[in-house]
Amino acid sequence: MKLVSRSAWGAAAPTGSYSRISSTRGVKIHYEGSAVPGALAGDHGRCASHVRDIQRSHLNDPDEGWIDVAYSFLVCPHGYVFEGRGLHVKNGANGNPSLNAGHYAVCAMVGTSGVVSPTAAMLDGLVDAIEYCRAQGGAGGEVRGHRDGYATTCPGDELYVWVQRGAPRPDGSGTAPAPAPPSGPASAAPPFPGRILRLADPMVHGADVQAVQSRLIERTWSVGPDGADGWYGKRTRATIVAFQQDSTANGWPLADDGEVGPLTWAALWDRPVRR
Ligand SMILES: [Zn+2]
Ligand SMILES: [Zn+2]
């Protein structure tokens, strides 16, 4: 993570005392919601001064009474994570004191004109900030938009769609997943291994078989006494057949051939759990 400390960006000292917090339910994503100078996009040298401007405008806001920049962190188009109030401090951005204590506030430096879309580097920086809040700041697994629970258009439609997709890194290498919905552990499927997994002689074995078995167990199917051992035996085949029939019965049709090709692979990860 490319973290820019308060001293590095030239933060002014807070004008009052912070409220300390030990943990949060997660992170809320914001955007600036105003003009963000387009020149910022091509010149990281301008970003620290832009963060100082944001802090100054917050300190001078007559209505809010802010003691500091309102956000926990701010992320620039180049993926740098600027420390705002930082970890274990209640932010001022989420809308009211209880919302501010509930989630850290991470602001993307995009707005309604100038820089209007997040860059790939920025999305990576946002995920860096989320992971940092979790690893060091006691943040839980939630990733939400400012508009969740508060009447605002923030963080804009583009970032909000990204939040709803689970805040993935742009290259798909990792995500900051929102917690599993109550319907079950839906998650993005890992890439199909490229070979069809089936009962064969000699027996098929490998990490891909193990991934299928682990996923079945996660979805409450039994794969036999040996658990996820990586061997595609008769018991694993029988469980796959049962899973395929259950899928078909629940509106996700699959041939019940006991083989894991791309369609069964996708269903294992993406089909909502209904059993
Ligand atoms: Zn906001
Ligand atoms: Zn920058």
Short mmCIF file of C-alpha atoms and ligand atoms in Angstrom, two decimals:
data_model
loop_
_atom_site.label_atom_id
_atom_site.label_comp_id
_atom_site.label_asym_id
_atom_site.label_seq_id
_atom_site.Cartn_x
_atom_site.Cartn_y
_atom_site.Cartn_z
CA MET A 1 0.00 0.00 0.00
CA LYS A 2 1.20 3.47 -0.89
CA LEU A 3 0.29 5.18 2.39
CA VAL A 4 0.85 8.92 2.68
CA SER A 5 1.00 9.92 6.34
CA ARG A 6 -0.49 13.14 7.64
CA SER A 7 2.94 14.65 8.07
CA ALA A 8 3.87 13.66 4.51
CA TRP A 9 0.91 15.51 3.00
CA GLY A 10 1.24 18.44 5.35
CA ALA A 11 -1.93 18.03 7.42
CA ALA A 12 -2.92 20.76 9.81
CA ALA A 13 -3.37 19.57 13.39
CA PRO A 14 -6.94 18.73 14.42
CA THR A 15 -8.69 21.58 16.18
CA GLY A 16 -10.31 19.36 18.82
CA SER A 17 -10.05 15.91 20.40
CA TYR A 18 -10.76 12.77 18.45
CA SER A 19 -13.33 10.21 19.59
CA ARG A 20 -11.49 6.91 19.77
CA ILE A 21 -13.04 3.68 18.52
CA SER A 22 -11.72 0.15 18.80
CA SER A 23 -13.56 -1.41 15.87
CA THR A 24 -16.15 -0.81 13.14
CA ARG A 25 -18.51 -2.97 11.10
CA GLY A 26 -16.53 -2.15 7.99
CA VAL A 27 -15.88 0.68 5.58
CA LYS A 28 -18.05 3.17 3.70
CA ILE A 29 -16.91 4.52 0.35
CA HIS A 30 -17.33 8.21 -0.50
CA TYR A 31 -16.50 10.53 -3.33
CA GLU A 32 -15.98 14.25 -3.26
CA GLY A 33 -19.22 15.00 -5.05
CA SER A 34 -17.97 18.34 -6.35
CA ALA A 35 -15.49 19.46 -8.97
CA VAL A 36 -12.17 17.63 -8.76
CA PRO A 37 -9.53 19.40 -10.88
CA GLY A 38 -8.87 17.37 -14.03
CA ALA A 39 -5.17 18.28 -13.82
CA LEU A 40 -4.96 15.99 -10.80
CA ALA A 41 -5.38 12.93 -13.00
CA GLY A 42 -2.08 13.38 -14.78
CA ASP A 43 0.03 14.78 -11.95
CA HIS A 44 0.37 13.07 -8.60
CA GLY A 45 2.44 16.07 -7.51
CA ARG A 46 -0.83 17.95 -7.09
CA CYS A 47 -2.56 15.39 -4.89
CA ALA A 48 -1.15 16.39 -1.49
CA SER A 49 -2.15 19.98 -2.06
CA HIS A 50 -5.64 18.82 -3.06
CA VAL A 51 -5.95 16.87 0.21
CA ARG A 52 -4.85 19.98 2.11
CA ASP A 53 -7.60 21.90 0.29
CA ILE A 54 -10.18 19.34 1.36
CA GLN A 55 -9.00 19.52 4.96
CA ARG A 56 -9.12 23.32 4.87
CA SER A 57 -12.64 23.33 3.48
CA HIS A 58 -13.79 20.91 6.17
CA LEU A 59 -12.16 22.91 8.96
CA ASN A 60 -13.84 26.05 7.63
CA ASP A 61 -17.28 24.53 7.14
CA PRO A 62 -19.59 26.66 9.30
CA ASP A 63 -22.33 24.03 9.59
CA GLU A 64 -20.45 20.87 10.38
CA GLY A 65 -18.10 21.98 13.13
CA TRP A 66 -15.50 19.50 11.94
CA ILE A 67 -12.24 19.31 13.92
CA ASP A 68 -10.33 17.77 11.01
CA VAL A 69 -10.79 16.41 7.51
CA ALA A 70 -13.94 14.31 7.87
CA TYR A 71 -12.63 11.13 6.19
CA SER A 72 -10.60 8.30 7.65
CA PHE A 73 -8.59 8.00 4.40
CA LEU A 74 -8.57 9.56 0.93
CA VAL A 75 -7.42 7.79 -2.23
CA CYS A 76 -6.02 9.69 -5.22
CA PRO A 77 -6.22 8.72 -8.92
CA HIS A 78 -2.69 7.29 -8.65
CA GLY A 79 -3.66 4.84 -5.93
CA TYR A 80 -1.99 6.58 -3.00
CA VAL A 81 -3.84 6.30 0.31
CA PHE A 82 -3.74 9.58 2.21
CA GLU A 83 -4.22 9.29 5.95
CA GLY A 84 -7.14 11.39 7.10
CA ARG A 85 -8.26 10.83 10.66
CA GLY A 86 -6.77 7.38 10.32
CA LEU A 87 -7.40 4.20 12.29
CA HIS A 88 -9.25 3.92 15.60
CA VAL A 89 -10.73 7.40 15.25
CA LYS A 90 -14.40 8.18 14.63
CA ASN A 91 -14.79 9.94 11.28
CA GLY A 92 -17.13 12.80 10.48
CA ALA A 93 -18.27 11.85 7.01
CA ASN A 94 -20.97 9.18 7.20
CA GLY A 95 -23.85 11.44 8.19
CA ASN A 96 -24.40 11.21 11.95
CA PRO A 97 -22.46 10.11 15.04
CA SER A 98 -23.71 6.55 15.03
CA LEU A 99 -23.02 6.08 11.30
CA ASN A 100 -19.59 7.63 11.83
CA ALA A 101 -18.79 5.14 14.57
CA GLY A 102 -20.17 2.23 12.53
CA HIS A 103 -17.85 2.37 9.52
CA TYR A 104 -14.58 3.95 8.54
CA ALA A 105 -14.99 6.54 5.77
CA VAL A 106 -12.74 6.19 2.71
CA CYS A 107 -13.05 8.91 0.07
CA ALA A 108 -12.14 8.45 -3.59
CA MET A 109 -10.84 11.67 -5.11
CA VAL A 110 -13.42 11.73 -7.92
CA GLY A 111 -16.27 14.16 -8.31
CA THR A 112 -18.93 15.52 -10.59
CA SER A 113 -16.58 17.28 -13.00
CA GLY A 114 -12.88 17.09 -13.83
CA VAL A 115 -11.93 13.67 -12.45
CA VAL A 116 -15.28 11.87 -12.67
CA SER A 117 -14.28 8.19 -12.92
CA PRO A 118 -12.14 6.07 -10.66
CA THR A 119 -8.91 4.84 -12.25
CA ALA A 120 -7.73 1.25 -11.89
CA ALA A 121 -4.97 2.49 -9.58
CA MET A 122 -7.57 4.25 -7.47
CA LEU A 123 -9.68 1.10 -7.13
CA ASP A 124 -6.56 -0.77 -6.01
CA GLY A 125 -5.88 2.03 -3.52
CA LEU A 126 -9.42 1.80 -2.17
CA VAL A 127 -9.03 -1.95 -1.64
CA ASP A 128 -5.64 -1.30 -0.01
CA ALA A 129 -7.33 1.12 2.39
CA ILE A 130 -10.16 -1.33 3.13
CA GLU A 131 -7.70 -4.15 3.82
CA TYR A 132 -5.62 -1.82 6.02
CA CYS A 133 -8.70 -0.88 8.06
CA ARG A 134 -9.42 -4.57 8.54
CA ALA A 135 -5.88 -5.65 9.33
CA GLN A 136 -4.92 -2.80 11.65
CA GLY A 137 -8.08 -0.91 12.52
CA GLY A 138 -10.55 -3.53 13.69
CA ALA A 139 -12.84 -3.05 10.69
CA GLY A 140 -15.35 -5.81 9.98
CA GLY A 141 -16.17 -7.22 6.57
CA GLU A 142 -18.79 -4.75 5.37
CA VAL A 143 -18.11 -2.49 2.39
CA ARG A 144 -20.90 0.00 1.79
CA GLY A 145 -21.53 3.29 0.05
CA HIS A 146 -22.22 6.51 1.89
CA ARG A 147 -25.76 6.36 0.46
CA ASP A 148 -26.42 3.11 2.36
CA GLY A 149 -28.32 4.31 5.38
CA TYR A 150 -28.11 8.01 4.56
CA ALA A 151 -29.85 10.24 2.01
CA THR A 152 -27.10 11.17 -0.42
CA THR A 153 -25.99 10.30 -3.94
CA CYS A 154 -22.45 9.70 -2.64
CA PRO A 155 -20.29 7.88 -3.76
CA GLY A 156 -21.79 8.40 -7.25
CA ASP A 157 -23.25 5.66 -9.42
CA GLU A 158 -20.01 4.33 -10.82
CA LEU A 159 -18.36 3.71 -7.45
CA TYR A 160 -21.61 2.51 -5.94
CA VAL A 161 -21.95 -0.21 -8.57
CA TRP A 162 -18.36 -1.22 -7.78
CA VAL A 163 -19.21 -1.39 -4.07
CA GLN A 164 -22.23 -3.54 -4.84
CA ARG A 165 -20.06 -5.89 -6.87
CA GLY A 166 -18.03 -6.49 -3.70
CA ALA A 167 -15.30 -3.87 -4.25
CA PRO A 168 -13.06 -6.07 -6.43
CA ARG A 169 -9.54 -5.21 -7.48
CA PRO A 170 -9.57 -4.27 -11.18
CA ASP A 171 -7.46 -7.26 -12.23
CA GLY A 172 -9.70 -9.63 -10.32
CA SER A 173 -6.74 -10.79 -8.22
CA GLY A 174 -8.52 -10.15 -4.97
CA THR A 175 -11.54 -8.54 -3.52
CA ALA A 176 -12.70 -6.87 -0.42
CA PRO A 177 -15.89 -8.90 -0.35
CA ALA A 178 -19.02 -7.72 1.31
CA PRO A 179 -20.31 -10.28 3.77
CA ALA A 180 -22.19 -13.21 2.27
CA PRO A 181 -25.87 -12.45 1.74
CA PRO A 182 -28.31 -14.35 3.96
CA SER A 183 -29.20 -16.62 1.03
CA GLY A 184 -25.81 -18.31 1.25
CA PRO A 185 -22.15 -18.08 0.45
CA ALA A 186 -22.36 -16.67 -3.08
CA SER A 187 -18.96 -15.64 -4.33
CA ALA A 188 -17.16 -15.07 -7.60
CA ALA A 189 -16.05 -18.36 -9.11
CA PRO A 190 -12.32 -18.95 -9.32
CA PRO A 191 -11.15 -19.58 -12.89
CA PHE A 192 -12.16 -22.94 -14.35
CA PRO A 193 -9.07 -25.19 -14.18
CA GLY A 194 -9.20 -26.07 -17.88
CA ARG A 195 -9.66 -29.81 -17.50
CA ILE A 196 -12.95 -31.57 -16.93
CA LEU A 197 -12.94 -33.31 -13.56
CA ARG A 198 -14.48 -36.77 -13.63
CA LEU A 199 -14.25 -40.27 -12.26
CA ALA A 200 -11.42 -41.95 -14.17
CA ASP A 201 -8.76 -44.60 -13.98
CA PRO A 202 -6.21 -43.66 -12.81
CA MET A 203 -8.09 -41.47 -10.37
CA VAL A 204 -8.03 -37.73 -11.02
CA HIS A 205 -6.24 -35.84 -8.26
CA GLY A 206 -5.27 -32.24 -7.66
CA ALA A 207 -5.87 -28.84 -6.13
CA ASP A 208 -8.79 -28.28 -8.51
CA VAL A 209 -10.55 -31.41 -7.21
CA GLN A 210 -9.84 -30.24 -3.68
CA ALA A 211 -11.33 -26.82 -4.48
CA VAL A 212 -14.52 -28.49 -5.71
CA GLN A 213 -14.73 -30.66 -2.60
CA SER A 214 -14.10 -27.70 -0.28
CA ARG A 215 -16.77 -25.71 -2.06
CA LEU A 216 -19.26 -28.58 -1.74
CA ILE A 217 -18.54 -28.80 1.98
CA GLU A 218 -18.92 -25.04 2.30
CA ARG A 219 -22.34 -25.47 0.69
CA THR A 220 -23.18 -28.18 3.25
CA TRP A 221 -22.78 -31.21 0.97
CA SER A 222 -20.88 -34.18 2.33
CA VAL A 223 -18.05 -35.58 0.21
CA GLY A 224 -17.37 -38.53 2.47
CA PRO A 225 -15.23 -39.36 5.49
CA ASP A 226 -11.98 -38.24 3.88
CA GLY A 227 -13.23 -34.68 3.35
CA ALA A 228 -11.50 -32.51 0.78
CA ASP A 229 -8.67 -34.93 -0.01
CA GLY A 230 -8.21 -33.91 -3.66
CA TRP A 231 -9.14 -37.36 -5.06
CA TYR A 232 -12.08 -37.63 -7.48
CA GLY A 233 -13.50 -40.91 -6.19
CA LYS A 234 -16.94 -42.48 -6.35
CA ARG A 235 -18.17 -40.59 -3.32
CA THR A 236 -17.20 -37.24 -4.84
CA ARG A 237 -18.87 -38.22 -8.11
CA ALA A 238 -22.09 -39.17 -6.29
CA THR A 239 -22.11 -35.82 -4.51
CA ILE A 240 -21.59 -33.98 -7.79
CA VAL A 241 -24.52 -35.85 -9.34
CA ALA A 242 -26.70 -34.90 -6.36
CA PHE A 243 -25.56 -31.28 -6.63
CA GLN A 244 -26.34 -31.22 -10.37
CA GLN A 245 -29.82 -32.65 -9.80
CA ASP A 246 -30.44 -30.15 -7.03
CA SER A 247 -29.32 -27.35 -9.34
CA THR A 248 -31.70 -28.46 -12.07
CA ALA A 249 -34.55 -28.68 -9.57
CA ASN A 250 -33.79 -25.13 -8.48
CA GLY A 251 -33.80 -23.51 -11.89
CA TRP A 252 -30.10 -23.85 -12.76
CA PRO A 253 -30.17 -26.78 -15.22
CA LEU A 254 -27.13 -29.05 -15.36
CA ALA A 255 -26.58 -32.49 -16.86
CA ASP A 256 -26.31 -34.96 -13.98
CA ASP A 257 -23.26 -36.70 -15.40
CA GLY A 258 -21.08 -36.36 -12.31
CA GLU A 259 -18.48 -34.39 -14.26
CA VAL A 260 -17.28 -30.94 -13.35
CA GLY A 261 -17.03 -28.92 -16.56
CA PRO A 262 -17.26 -25.14 -16.82
CA LEU A 263 -21.03 -25.02 -16.18
CA THR A 264 -21.01 -27.16 -13.06
CA TRP A 265 -17.88 -25.31 -11.90
CA ALA A 266 -19.67 -21.97 -12.25
CA ALA A 267 -22.78 -23.28 -10.52
CA LEU A 268 -20.73 -24.51 -7.58
CA TRP A 269 -19.63 -20.96 -6.88
CA ASP A 270 -22.34 -18.75 -8.28
CA ARG A 271 -25.62 -20.57 -7.85
CA PRO A 272 -27.49 -19.22 -4.84
CA VAL A 273 -27.84 -21.71 -2.03
CA ARG A 274 -31.41 -22.86 -1.52
CA ARG A 275 -31.06 -26.08 0.37
ZN ZN B 1 -19.94 10.71 1.12
ZN ZN B 2 -2.07 11.11 -6.72
#
